XYZ file of C-alpha atoms in Angstrom:
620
model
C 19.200 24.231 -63.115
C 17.561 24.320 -66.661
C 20.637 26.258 -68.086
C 23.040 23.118 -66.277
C 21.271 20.678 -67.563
C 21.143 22.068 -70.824
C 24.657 22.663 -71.226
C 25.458 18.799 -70.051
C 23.037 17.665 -72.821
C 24.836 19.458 -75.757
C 28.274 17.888 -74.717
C 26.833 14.181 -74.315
C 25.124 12.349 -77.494
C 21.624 10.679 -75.948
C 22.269 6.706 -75.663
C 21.102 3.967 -77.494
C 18.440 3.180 -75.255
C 17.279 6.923 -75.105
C 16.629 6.647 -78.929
C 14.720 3.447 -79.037
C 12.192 4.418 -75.935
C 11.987 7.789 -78.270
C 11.148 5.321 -81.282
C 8.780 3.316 -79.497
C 6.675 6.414 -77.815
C 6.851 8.272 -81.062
C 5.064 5.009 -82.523
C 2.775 4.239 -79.786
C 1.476 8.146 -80.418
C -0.983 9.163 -82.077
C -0.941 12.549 -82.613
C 1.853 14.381 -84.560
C 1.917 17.753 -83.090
C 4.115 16.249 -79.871
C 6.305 14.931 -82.374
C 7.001 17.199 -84.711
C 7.517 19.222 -81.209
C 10.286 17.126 -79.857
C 11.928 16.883 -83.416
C 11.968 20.965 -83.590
C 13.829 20.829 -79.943
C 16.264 18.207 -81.318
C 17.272 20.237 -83.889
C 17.242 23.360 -82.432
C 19.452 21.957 -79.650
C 22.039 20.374 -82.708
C 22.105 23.130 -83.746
C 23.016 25.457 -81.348
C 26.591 24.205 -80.369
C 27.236 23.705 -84.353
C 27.826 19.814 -83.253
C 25.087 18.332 -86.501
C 27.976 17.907 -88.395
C 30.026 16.000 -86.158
C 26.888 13.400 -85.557
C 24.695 13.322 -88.505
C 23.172 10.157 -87.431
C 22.151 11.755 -84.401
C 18.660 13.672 -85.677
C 16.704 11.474 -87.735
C 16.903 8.810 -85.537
C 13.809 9.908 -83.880
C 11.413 8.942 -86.054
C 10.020 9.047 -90.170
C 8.037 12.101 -89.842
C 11.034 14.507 -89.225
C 13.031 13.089 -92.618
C 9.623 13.657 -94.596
C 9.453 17.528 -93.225
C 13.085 17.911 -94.182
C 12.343 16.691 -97.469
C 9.352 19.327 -98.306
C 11.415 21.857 -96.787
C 14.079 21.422 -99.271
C 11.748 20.300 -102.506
C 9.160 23.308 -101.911
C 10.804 25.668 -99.402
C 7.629 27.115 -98.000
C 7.189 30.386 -96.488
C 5.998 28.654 -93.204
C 9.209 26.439 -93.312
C 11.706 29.211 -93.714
C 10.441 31.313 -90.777
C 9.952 28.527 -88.144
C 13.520 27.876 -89.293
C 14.923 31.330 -88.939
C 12.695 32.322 -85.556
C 14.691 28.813 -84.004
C 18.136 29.987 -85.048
C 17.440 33.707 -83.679
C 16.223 31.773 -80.893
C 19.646 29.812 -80.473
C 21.317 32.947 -80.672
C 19.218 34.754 -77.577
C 19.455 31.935 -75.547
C 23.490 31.624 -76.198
C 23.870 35.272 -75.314
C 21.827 34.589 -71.893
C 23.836 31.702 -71.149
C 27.588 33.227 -72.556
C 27.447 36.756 -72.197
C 28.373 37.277 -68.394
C 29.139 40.790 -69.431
C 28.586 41.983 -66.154
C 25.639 40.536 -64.805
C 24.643 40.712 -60.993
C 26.042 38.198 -58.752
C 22.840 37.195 -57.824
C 21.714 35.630 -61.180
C 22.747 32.428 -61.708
C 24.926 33.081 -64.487
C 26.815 34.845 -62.101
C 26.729 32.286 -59.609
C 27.935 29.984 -61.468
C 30.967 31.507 -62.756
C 31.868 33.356 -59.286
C 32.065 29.767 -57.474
C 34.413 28.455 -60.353
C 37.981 29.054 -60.386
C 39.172 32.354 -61.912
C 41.346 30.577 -64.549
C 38.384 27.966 -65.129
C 38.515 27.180 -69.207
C 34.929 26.392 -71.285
C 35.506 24.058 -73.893
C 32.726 26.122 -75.478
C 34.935 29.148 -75.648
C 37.704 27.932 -77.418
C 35.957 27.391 -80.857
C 35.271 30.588 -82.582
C 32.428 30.252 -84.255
C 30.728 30.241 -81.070
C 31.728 33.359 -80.430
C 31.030 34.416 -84.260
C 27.563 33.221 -84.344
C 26.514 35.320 -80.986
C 27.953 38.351 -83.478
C 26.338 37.201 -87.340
C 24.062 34.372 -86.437
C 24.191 30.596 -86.938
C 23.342 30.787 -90.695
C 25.414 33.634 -92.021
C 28.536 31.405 -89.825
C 27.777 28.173 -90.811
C 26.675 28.570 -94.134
C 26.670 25.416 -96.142
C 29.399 23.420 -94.086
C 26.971 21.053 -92.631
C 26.473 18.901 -95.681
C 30.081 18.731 -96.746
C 31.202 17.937 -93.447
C 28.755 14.429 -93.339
C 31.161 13.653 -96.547
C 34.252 14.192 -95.020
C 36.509 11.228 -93.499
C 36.832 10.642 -89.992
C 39.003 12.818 -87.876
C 39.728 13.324 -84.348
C 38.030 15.628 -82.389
C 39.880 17.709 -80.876
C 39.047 21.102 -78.873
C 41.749 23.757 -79.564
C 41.338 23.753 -83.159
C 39.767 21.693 -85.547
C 41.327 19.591 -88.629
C 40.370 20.860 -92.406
C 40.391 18.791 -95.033
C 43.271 20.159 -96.986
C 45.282 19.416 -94.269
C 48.037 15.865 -94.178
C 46.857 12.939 -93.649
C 47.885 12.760 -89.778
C 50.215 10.112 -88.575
C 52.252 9.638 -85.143
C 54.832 12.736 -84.795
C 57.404 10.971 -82.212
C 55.481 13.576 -79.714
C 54.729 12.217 -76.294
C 53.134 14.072 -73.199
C 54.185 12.553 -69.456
C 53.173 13.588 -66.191
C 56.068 14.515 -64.280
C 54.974 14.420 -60.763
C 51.604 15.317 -58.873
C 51.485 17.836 -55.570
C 49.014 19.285 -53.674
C 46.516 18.393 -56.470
C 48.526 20.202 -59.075
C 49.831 17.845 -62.053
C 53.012 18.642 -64.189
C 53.319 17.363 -67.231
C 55.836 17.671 -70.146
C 56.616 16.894 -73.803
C 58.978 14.283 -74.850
C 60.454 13.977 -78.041
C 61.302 10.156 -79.381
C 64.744 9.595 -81.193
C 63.015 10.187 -84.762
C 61.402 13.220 -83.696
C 65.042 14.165 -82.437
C 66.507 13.548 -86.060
C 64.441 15.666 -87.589
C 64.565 18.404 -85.071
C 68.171 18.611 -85.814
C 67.411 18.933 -89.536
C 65.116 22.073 -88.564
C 67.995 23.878 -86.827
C 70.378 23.508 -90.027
C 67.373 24.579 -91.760
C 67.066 27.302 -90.231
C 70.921 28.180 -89.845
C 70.955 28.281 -93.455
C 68.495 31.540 -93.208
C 66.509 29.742 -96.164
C 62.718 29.037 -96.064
C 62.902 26.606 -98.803
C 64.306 24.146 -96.842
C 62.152 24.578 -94.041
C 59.420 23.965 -96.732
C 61.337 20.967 -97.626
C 61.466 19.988 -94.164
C 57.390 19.840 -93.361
C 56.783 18.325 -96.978
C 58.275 14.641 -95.434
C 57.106 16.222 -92.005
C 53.716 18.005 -92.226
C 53.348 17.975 -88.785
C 57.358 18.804 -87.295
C 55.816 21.676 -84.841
C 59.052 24.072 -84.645
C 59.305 24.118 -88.208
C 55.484 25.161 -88.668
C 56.010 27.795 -85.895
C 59.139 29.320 -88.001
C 57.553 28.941 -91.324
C 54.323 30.856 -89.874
C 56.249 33.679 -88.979
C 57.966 33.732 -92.257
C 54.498 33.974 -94.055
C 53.301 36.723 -91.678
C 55.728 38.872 -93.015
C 55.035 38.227 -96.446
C 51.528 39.412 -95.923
C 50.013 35.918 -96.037
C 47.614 36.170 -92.997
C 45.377 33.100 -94.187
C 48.513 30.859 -94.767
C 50.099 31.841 -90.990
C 47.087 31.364 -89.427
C 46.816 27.941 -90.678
C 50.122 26.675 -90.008
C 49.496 27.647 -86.106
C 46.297 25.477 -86.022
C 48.125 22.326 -87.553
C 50.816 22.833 -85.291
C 48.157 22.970 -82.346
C 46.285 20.012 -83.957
C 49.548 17.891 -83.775
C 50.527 18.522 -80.375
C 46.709 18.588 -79.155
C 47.136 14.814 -80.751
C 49.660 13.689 -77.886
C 47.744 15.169 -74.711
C 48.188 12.406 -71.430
C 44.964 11.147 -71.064
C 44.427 12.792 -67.816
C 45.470 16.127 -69.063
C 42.639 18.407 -68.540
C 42.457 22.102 -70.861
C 39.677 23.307 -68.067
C 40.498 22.358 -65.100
C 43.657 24.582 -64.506
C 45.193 22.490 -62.803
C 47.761 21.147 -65.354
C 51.342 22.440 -65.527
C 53.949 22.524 -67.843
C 57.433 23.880 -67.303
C 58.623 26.283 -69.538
C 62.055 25.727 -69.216
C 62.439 22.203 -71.214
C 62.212 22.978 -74.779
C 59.874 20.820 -75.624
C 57.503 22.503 -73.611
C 58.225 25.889 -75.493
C 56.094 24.780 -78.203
C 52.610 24.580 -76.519
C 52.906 27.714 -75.238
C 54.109 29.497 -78.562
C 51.497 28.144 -80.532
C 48.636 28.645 -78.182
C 49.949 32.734 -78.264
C 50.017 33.254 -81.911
C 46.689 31.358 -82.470
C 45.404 33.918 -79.422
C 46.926 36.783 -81.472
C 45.066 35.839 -84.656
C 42.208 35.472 -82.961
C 42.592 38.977 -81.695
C 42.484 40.259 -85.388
C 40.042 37.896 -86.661
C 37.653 39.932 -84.386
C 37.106 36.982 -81.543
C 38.394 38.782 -78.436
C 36.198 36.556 -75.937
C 38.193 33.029 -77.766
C 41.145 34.733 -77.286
C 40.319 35.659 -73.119
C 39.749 32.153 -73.260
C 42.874 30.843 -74.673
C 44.918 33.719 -72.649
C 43.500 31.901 -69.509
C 44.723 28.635 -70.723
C 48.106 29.664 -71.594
C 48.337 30.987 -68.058
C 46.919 28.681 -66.098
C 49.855 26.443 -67.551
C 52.249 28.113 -65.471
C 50.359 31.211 -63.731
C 53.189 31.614 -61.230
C 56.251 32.250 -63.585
C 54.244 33.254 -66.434
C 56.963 32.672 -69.104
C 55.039 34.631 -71.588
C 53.882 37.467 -69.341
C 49.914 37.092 -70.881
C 49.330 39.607 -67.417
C 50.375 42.140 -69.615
C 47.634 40.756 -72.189
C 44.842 39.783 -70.513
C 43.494 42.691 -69.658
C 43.223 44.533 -72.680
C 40.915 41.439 -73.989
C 38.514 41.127 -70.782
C 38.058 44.430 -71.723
C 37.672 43.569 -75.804
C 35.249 40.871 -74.504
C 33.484 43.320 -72.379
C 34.249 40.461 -69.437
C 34.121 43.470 -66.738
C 33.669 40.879 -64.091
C 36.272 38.669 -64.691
C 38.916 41.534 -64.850
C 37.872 43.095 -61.662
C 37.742 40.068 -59.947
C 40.913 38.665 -60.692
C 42.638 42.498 -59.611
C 40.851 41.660 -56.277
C 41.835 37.776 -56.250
C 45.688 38.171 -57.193
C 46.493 41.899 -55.773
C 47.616 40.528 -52.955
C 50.202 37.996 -53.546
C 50.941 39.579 -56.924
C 50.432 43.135 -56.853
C 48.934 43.700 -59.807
C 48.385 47.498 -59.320
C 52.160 47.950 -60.266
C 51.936 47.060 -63.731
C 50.293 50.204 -65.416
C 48.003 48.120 -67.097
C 46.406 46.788 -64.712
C 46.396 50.315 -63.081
C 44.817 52.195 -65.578
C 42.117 48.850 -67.135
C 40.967 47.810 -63.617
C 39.263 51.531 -63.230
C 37.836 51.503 -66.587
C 36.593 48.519 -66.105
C 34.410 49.752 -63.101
C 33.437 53.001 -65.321
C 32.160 50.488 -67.521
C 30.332 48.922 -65.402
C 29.134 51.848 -63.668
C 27.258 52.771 -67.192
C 25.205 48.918 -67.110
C 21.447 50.246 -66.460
C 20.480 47.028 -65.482
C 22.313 47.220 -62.095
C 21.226 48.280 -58.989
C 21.715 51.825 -57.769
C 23.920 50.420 -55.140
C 26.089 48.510 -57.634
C 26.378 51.521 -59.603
C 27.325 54.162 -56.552
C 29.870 51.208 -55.679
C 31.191 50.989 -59.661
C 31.737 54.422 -60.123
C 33.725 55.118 -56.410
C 36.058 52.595 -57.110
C 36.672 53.381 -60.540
C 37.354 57.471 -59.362
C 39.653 56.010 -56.674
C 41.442 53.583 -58.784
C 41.950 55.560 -61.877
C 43.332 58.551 -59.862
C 46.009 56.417 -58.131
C 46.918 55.139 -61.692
C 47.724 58.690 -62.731
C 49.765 59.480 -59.717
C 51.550 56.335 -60.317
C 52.227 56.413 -63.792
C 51.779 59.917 -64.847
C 53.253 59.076 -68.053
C 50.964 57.666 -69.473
C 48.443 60.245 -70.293
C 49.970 62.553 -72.318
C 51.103 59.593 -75.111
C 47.142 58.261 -74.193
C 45.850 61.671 -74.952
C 47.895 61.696 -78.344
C 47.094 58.282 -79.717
C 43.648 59.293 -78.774
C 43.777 62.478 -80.992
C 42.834 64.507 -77.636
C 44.294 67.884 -77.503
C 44.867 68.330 -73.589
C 43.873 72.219 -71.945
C 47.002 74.759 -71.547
C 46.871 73.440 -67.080
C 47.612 69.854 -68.105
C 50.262 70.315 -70.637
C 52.001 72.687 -68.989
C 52.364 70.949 -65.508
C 55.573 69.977 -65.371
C 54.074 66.466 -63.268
C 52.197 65.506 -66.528
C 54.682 67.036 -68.736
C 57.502 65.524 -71.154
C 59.908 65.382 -68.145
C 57.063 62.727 -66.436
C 58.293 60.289 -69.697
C 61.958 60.974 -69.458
C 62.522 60.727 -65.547
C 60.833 57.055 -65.661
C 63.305 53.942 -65.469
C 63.861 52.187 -68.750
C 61.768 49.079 -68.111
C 58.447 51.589 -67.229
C 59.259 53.017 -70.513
C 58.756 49.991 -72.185
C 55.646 48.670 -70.155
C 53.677 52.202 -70.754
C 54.332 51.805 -74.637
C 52.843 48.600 -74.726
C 50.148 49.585 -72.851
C 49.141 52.710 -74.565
C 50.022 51.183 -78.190
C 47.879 48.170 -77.500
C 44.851 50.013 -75.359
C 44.152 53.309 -76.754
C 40.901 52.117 -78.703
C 39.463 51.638 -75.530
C 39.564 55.227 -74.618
C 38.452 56.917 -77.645
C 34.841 57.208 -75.940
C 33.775 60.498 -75.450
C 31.730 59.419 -71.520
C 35.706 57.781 -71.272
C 37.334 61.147 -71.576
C 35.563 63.237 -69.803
C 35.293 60.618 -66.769
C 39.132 61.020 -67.204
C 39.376 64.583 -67.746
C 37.905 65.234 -64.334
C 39.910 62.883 -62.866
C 43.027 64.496 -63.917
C 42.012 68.006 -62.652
C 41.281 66.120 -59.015
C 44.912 64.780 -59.170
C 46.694 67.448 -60.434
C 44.799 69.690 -56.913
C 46.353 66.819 -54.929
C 49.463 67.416 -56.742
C 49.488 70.887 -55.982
C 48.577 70.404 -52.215
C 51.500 68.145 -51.685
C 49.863 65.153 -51.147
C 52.025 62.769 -49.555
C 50.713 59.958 -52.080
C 52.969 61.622 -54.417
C 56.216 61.760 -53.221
C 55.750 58.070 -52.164
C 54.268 56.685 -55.618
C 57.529 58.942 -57.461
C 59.873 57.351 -54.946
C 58.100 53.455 -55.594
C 58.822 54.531 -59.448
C 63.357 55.003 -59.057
C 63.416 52.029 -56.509
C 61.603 49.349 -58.650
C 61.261 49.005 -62.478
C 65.520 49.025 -62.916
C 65.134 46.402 -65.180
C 62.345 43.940 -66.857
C 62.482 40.583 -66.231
C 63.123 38.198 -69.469
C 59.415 37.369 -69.857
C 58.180 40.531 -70.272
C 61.068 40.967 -73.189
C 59.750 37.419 -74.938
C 56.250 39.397 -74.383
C 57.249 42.557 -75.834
C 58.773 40.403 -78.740
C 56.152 38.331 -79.687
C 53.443 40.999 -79.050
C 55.404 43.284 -81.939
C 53.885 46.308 -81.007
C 56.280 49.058 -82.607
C 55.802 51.182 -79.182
C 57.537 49.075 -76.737
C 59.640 47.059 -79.479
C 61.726 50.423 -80.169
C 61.791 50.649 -76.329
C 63.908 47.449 -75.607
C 67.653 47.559 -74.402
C 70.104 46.931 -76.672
C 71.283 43.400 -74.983
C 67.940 41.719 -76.247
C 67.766 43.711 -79.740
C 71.336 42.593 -80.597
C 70.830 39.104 -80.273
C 68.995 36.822 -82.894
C 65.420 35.513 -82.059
C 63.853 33.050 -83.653
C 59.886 32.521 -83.784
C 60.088 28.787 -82.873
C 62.120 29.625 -79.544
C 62.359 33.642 -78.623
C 64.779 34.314 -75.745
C 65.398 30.782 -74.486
C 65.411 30.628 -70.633
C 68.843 31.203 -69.032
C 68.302 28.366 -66.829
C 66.448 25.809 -69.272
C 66.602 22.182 -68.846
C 68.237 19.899 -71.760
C 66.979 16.629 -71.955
C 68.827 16.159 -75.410
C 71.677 17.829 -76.780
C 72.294 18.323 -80.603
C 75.579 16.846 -81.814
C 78.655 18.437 -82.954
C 78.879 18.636 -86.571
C 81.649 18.120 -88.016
C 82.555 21.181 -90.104
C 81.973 24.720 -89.017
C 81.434 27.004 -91.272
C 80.413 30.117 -88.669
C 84.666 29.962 -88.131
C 85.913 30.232 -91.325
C 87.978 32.913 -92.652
C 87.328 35.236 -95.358
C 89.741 33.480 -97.856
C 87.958 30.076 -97.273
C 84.886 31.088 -98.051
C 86.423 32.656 -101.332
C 87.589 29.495 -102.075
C 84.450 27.444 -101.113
C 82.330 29.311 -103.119
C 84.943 28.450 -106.291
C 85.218 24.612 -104.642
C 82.245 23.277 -102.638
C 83.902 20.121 -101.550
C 87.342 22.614 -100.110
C 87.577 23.159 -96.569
C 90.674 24.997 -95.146
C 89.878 24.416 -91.549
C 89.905 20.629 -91.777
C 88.834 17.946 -89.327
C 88.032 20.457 -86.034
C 90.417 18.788 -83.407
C 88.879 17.451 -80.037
C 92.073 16.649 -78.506
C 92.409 20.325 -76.558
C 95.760 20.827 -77.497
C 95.414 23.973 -79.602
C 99.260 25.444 -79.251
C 101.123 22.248 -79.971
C 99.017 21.151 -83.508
C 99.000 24.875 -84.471
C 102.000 24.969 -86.827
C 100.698 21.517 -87.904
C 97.341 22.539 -88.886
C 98.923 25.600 -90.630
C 100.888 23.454 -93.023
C 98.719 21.460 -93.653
C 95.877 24.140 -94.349
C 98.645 25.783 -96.737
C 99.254 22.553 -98.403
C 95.579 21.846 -98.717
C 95.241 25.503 -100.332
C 97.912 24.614 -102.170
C 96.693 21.328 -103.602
C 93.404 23.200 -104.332
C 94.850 26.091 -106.554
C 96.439 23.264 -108.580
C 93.428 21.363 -109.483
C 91.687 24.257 -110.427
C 94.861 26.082 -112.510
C 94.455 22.132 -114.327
C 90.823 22.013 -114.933
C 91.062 25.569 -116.514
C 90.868 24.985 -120.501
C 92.107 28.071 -122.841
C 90.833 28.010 -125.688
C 92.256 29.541 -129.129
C 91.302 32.383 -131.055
C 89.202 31.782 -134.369
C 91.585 32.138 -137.476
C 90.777 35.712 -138.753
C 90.588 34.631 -142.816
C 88.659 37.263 -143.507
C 89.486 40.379 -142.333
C 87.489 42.739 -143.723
C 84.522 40.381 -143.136
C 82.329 40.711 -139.979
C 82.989 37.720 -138.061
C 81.361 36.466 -134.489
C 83.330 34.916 -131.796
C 82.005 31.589 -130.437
């Protein structure tokens, strides 16, 4: 109950009347050891969720005594100052870490309780800002430095929850962005973007922009636009593969920022129980952004944000999953060290989505339980119940996908014993039997996961787990000739999410992996592999000129004449065979008319008179 009602007072500013009983009691008293007391628990509670500089008027409302402590402390700095300062901040921290870390704590604490009766894909506003997560790691000072004092300066801005607005940002205006709710069942809501006629205008710039394969005019394009979301989604990639991390990184967040701006007022991040269709472009967006701010997040060394964000993007759509985050999630619940939440979403969703066929699930889910197993804390039933399932799971994993050991073991730097390598069941035939689509779901899990497995407790859990299989293998276990038979009749081919995932994830592994239908095609960052069955609300027009069609000799003569076009005026009438002869002439004649003006604008030029010819003249 104290941890509740903590958490609901960081969220909600006290009230005006709250501050003037304070101001009255606080005069009435007579002592100041109470009040310097109650001032020290103010700030200590400002502190902790970073919110001071949102609401600087908030702390020295209290009374005159506080102001005249903050005073010395920053005039003399005492001794005594600076470690009742620093013993409150390391006290944030522990307390934070109680109340956050639900690493793996026994159901019965109430922690636990709390986040077992909540919905699996529940979202914490708390989570989503990383320096949360940052100051658990480095501590509240080394995080937030000296921010607090220049933020009191800055102008107001909106507060918003997935990212928050910097200063060197545009000045933010309406984008022609709107978000609608759709329709409302069985307590779900779906909601959608809609883009207004302006916002249409200049969306139609962006894709000439970007058919001219030139990122100065998508620059162009934000400068009267800062906040056009498609073209900061294309431009970020652009500046991720020029090395410019910072840049990237901050073109996702305004993008987020500007489409955060136009949530329905009943739109709820947490209560995952918002949709939005992935099919209508607009849509596309939301879900792009909020994956490449996850990825940086990833690198940035903030793996429980980016759990938190992963849950958001799927609770947006968790039964298509147009970005297949399955694939993802479990490699950060195990980054976060959120043992619980992984394991209990295997045993919420296995049956209805059978997450034990997707080998990362397979192989995670077990080490999850190993890691568990290790927690000292548990009880010695927990632990006996950790490390059975974790032996049970992680074996079927290996007669499942046998493939993925040996490429494990190598990433790993493990040199497997002469029995392993040589069994033909482990062996290189395991990786070229397997279907296509397995290949390409094994790479990404052993490109993206390997880290994990580097621990030397990790290996040799695993190491005797491989001899127990390979016995079973040996004994003709029936569990083997059904899981190798389960491996030809499924996995003929990946569905298109999982290539979009594959894509955007650009893990070399499974990139090289993909069929040659999706690597021939172009993809673009602001839309990879559009839905086959998307729905158009708007339609770009037909321009009027196309110069994708013309012919080799054209563009010769375009690049001599800008204003020349050999094609002319594209017909619309359908009747291709009866104009053709007359659109032949008349392209000759044009061609024609074209060589003349240029044969007349060309001016020769004489000679210089040679009067001296022995002299050493220079030609103009």
């Amino acid at each position: 109950f104290v941890q509740i009602t903590a958490e609901e007072s960081e969220d909600e500013p006290p009230s005006r009347e709250e501050r003037a009983d304070a101001r009255l009691s606080e005069r009435d008293a007579a002592g100041g050891n109470n009040e310097g007391a109650v001032t020290e628990e103010t700030e200590g509670d400002g502190q902790r969720d970073g919110e001071e500089a949102e609401q600087p008027d908030q702390t020295p409302v209290l009374s005159n005594k506080p102001r005249k402590k903050k005073k010395k402390r920053k005039t003399k700095k005492t001794s005594a100052g600076e470690t009742l300062e620093d013993n409150n901040l390391e006290d944030i921290d522990s307390l934070l870490e109680k109340i956050e870390d639900t690493n793996g704590l026994s159901p019965q604490t109430q922690s636990g309780i709390i986040a077992d009766s909540r919905p699996l894909l529940y979202v914490e506003h708390r989570n989503l800002n990383p320096e949360n997560e940052l100051k658990r790691y480095f501590g509240a000072r080394a995080v937030l430095g000296d921010q607090r004092p220049r933020q009191r300066q800055r102008q107001y801005v909106r507060s918003t929850w997935l990212t928050a607005p910097k200063n060197t940002w545009p000045r933010f205006s309406k984008t022609g962005i709107a978000m609608q709710l759709v329709d409302t069942r069985r307590g779900v809501q779906y909601f959608t973007f809609e883009h207004h006629r302006e916002y249409q205008q200049v969306q139609f710039k962006f894709l000439d922009a970007v058919e001219s394969m030139d990122p100065n005019n998508i620059v162009l394009l934000l400068q009267m636009n800062p906040y056009h979301v498609d073209s900061l989604l294309q431009l970020s990639d652009v500046c991720r593969m020029q090395e410019d991390q910072e840049m990237a990184r901050d073109l996702i967040e305004r993008a987020l920022y500007s489409l955060e701006c136009t949530f329905h007022p009943v739109f709820s991040l947490t209560s995952g129980t918002c949709r939005l269709d992935y099919r209508r472009p607009e849509n596309r967006a939301f879900f792009l952004a909020l994956f490449k701010h996850l990825m940086f997040l990833e690198k940035r060394g903030c793996p429980r944000t980016a759990l938190e964000f992963c849950k958001l993007i799927l609770s947006l759509d968790p039964e298509n999953d147009p970005l297949c985050v399955l694939l993802l999630i479990d490699f950060l619940s195990l980054r976060a060290r959120e043992y619980t939440f992984l394991t209990r979403m295997f045993q919420e969703w296995e049956s209805h989505r059978n997450l034990s066929q997707l080998p990362n699930f397979a192989f995670s889910v077990p080490l999850a339980y190993f890691f568990l197993s290790q927690q000292e804390e548990r009880s010695e039933l927990e632990l006996s119940q950790a490390r059975e399932r974790a032996t049970r799971l992680i074996q079927l994993a290996l007669i499942m996908f046998p493939s993925v050991l040996m490429p494990l073991l190598d990433h790993c730097s493990v040199q497997p014993d002469a029995r392993v390598a040589s069994h033909s069941f482990f062996g290189l035939n395991a990786q070229i039997s397997q279907p296509p689509a397995l290949n390409q779901l094994t790479s990404l899990y052993v490109g993206r996961t390997h880290s994990l497995w580097k621990d030397p407790a990790v290996m040799a859990w695993l190491e005797t787990n491989v001899r127990e299989v390979l016995r079973m293998v040996d004994a003709r276990d029936p569990l083997v000739e059904e899981s190798e038979h389960k491996r030809k009749m499924r996995y003929q081919s990946a569905p298109r999410n999982i290539y979009r995932h594959i894509i955007l994830s650009e893990m070399k592994e499974a990139t090289a992996a993909l069929p040659l239908e999706v690597t021939s095609q172009p993809v673009m960052g602001f839309d990879p592999l559009p839905p086959l069955d998307s729905i158009v609300s708007y339609t770009r027009p037909e321009r009027t000129n196309r110069p994708s069609n013309e012919s080799t000799l054209s563009l010769f003569f375009r690049s001599l004449l800008p204003n020349f076009n050999l094609q002319g005026d594209i017909r619309h009438d359908g009747d291709e065979e009866a104009g053709a002869g007359q659109d032949l002439n008349q392209g000759v004649n044009r061609l024609m008319a074209a060589m003349r003006d240029m044969l007349a604008n060309i001016q020769f030029q004489e000679p210089p008179r040679d009067d001296n010819p022995e002299g050493d003249g220079d030609w103009d």
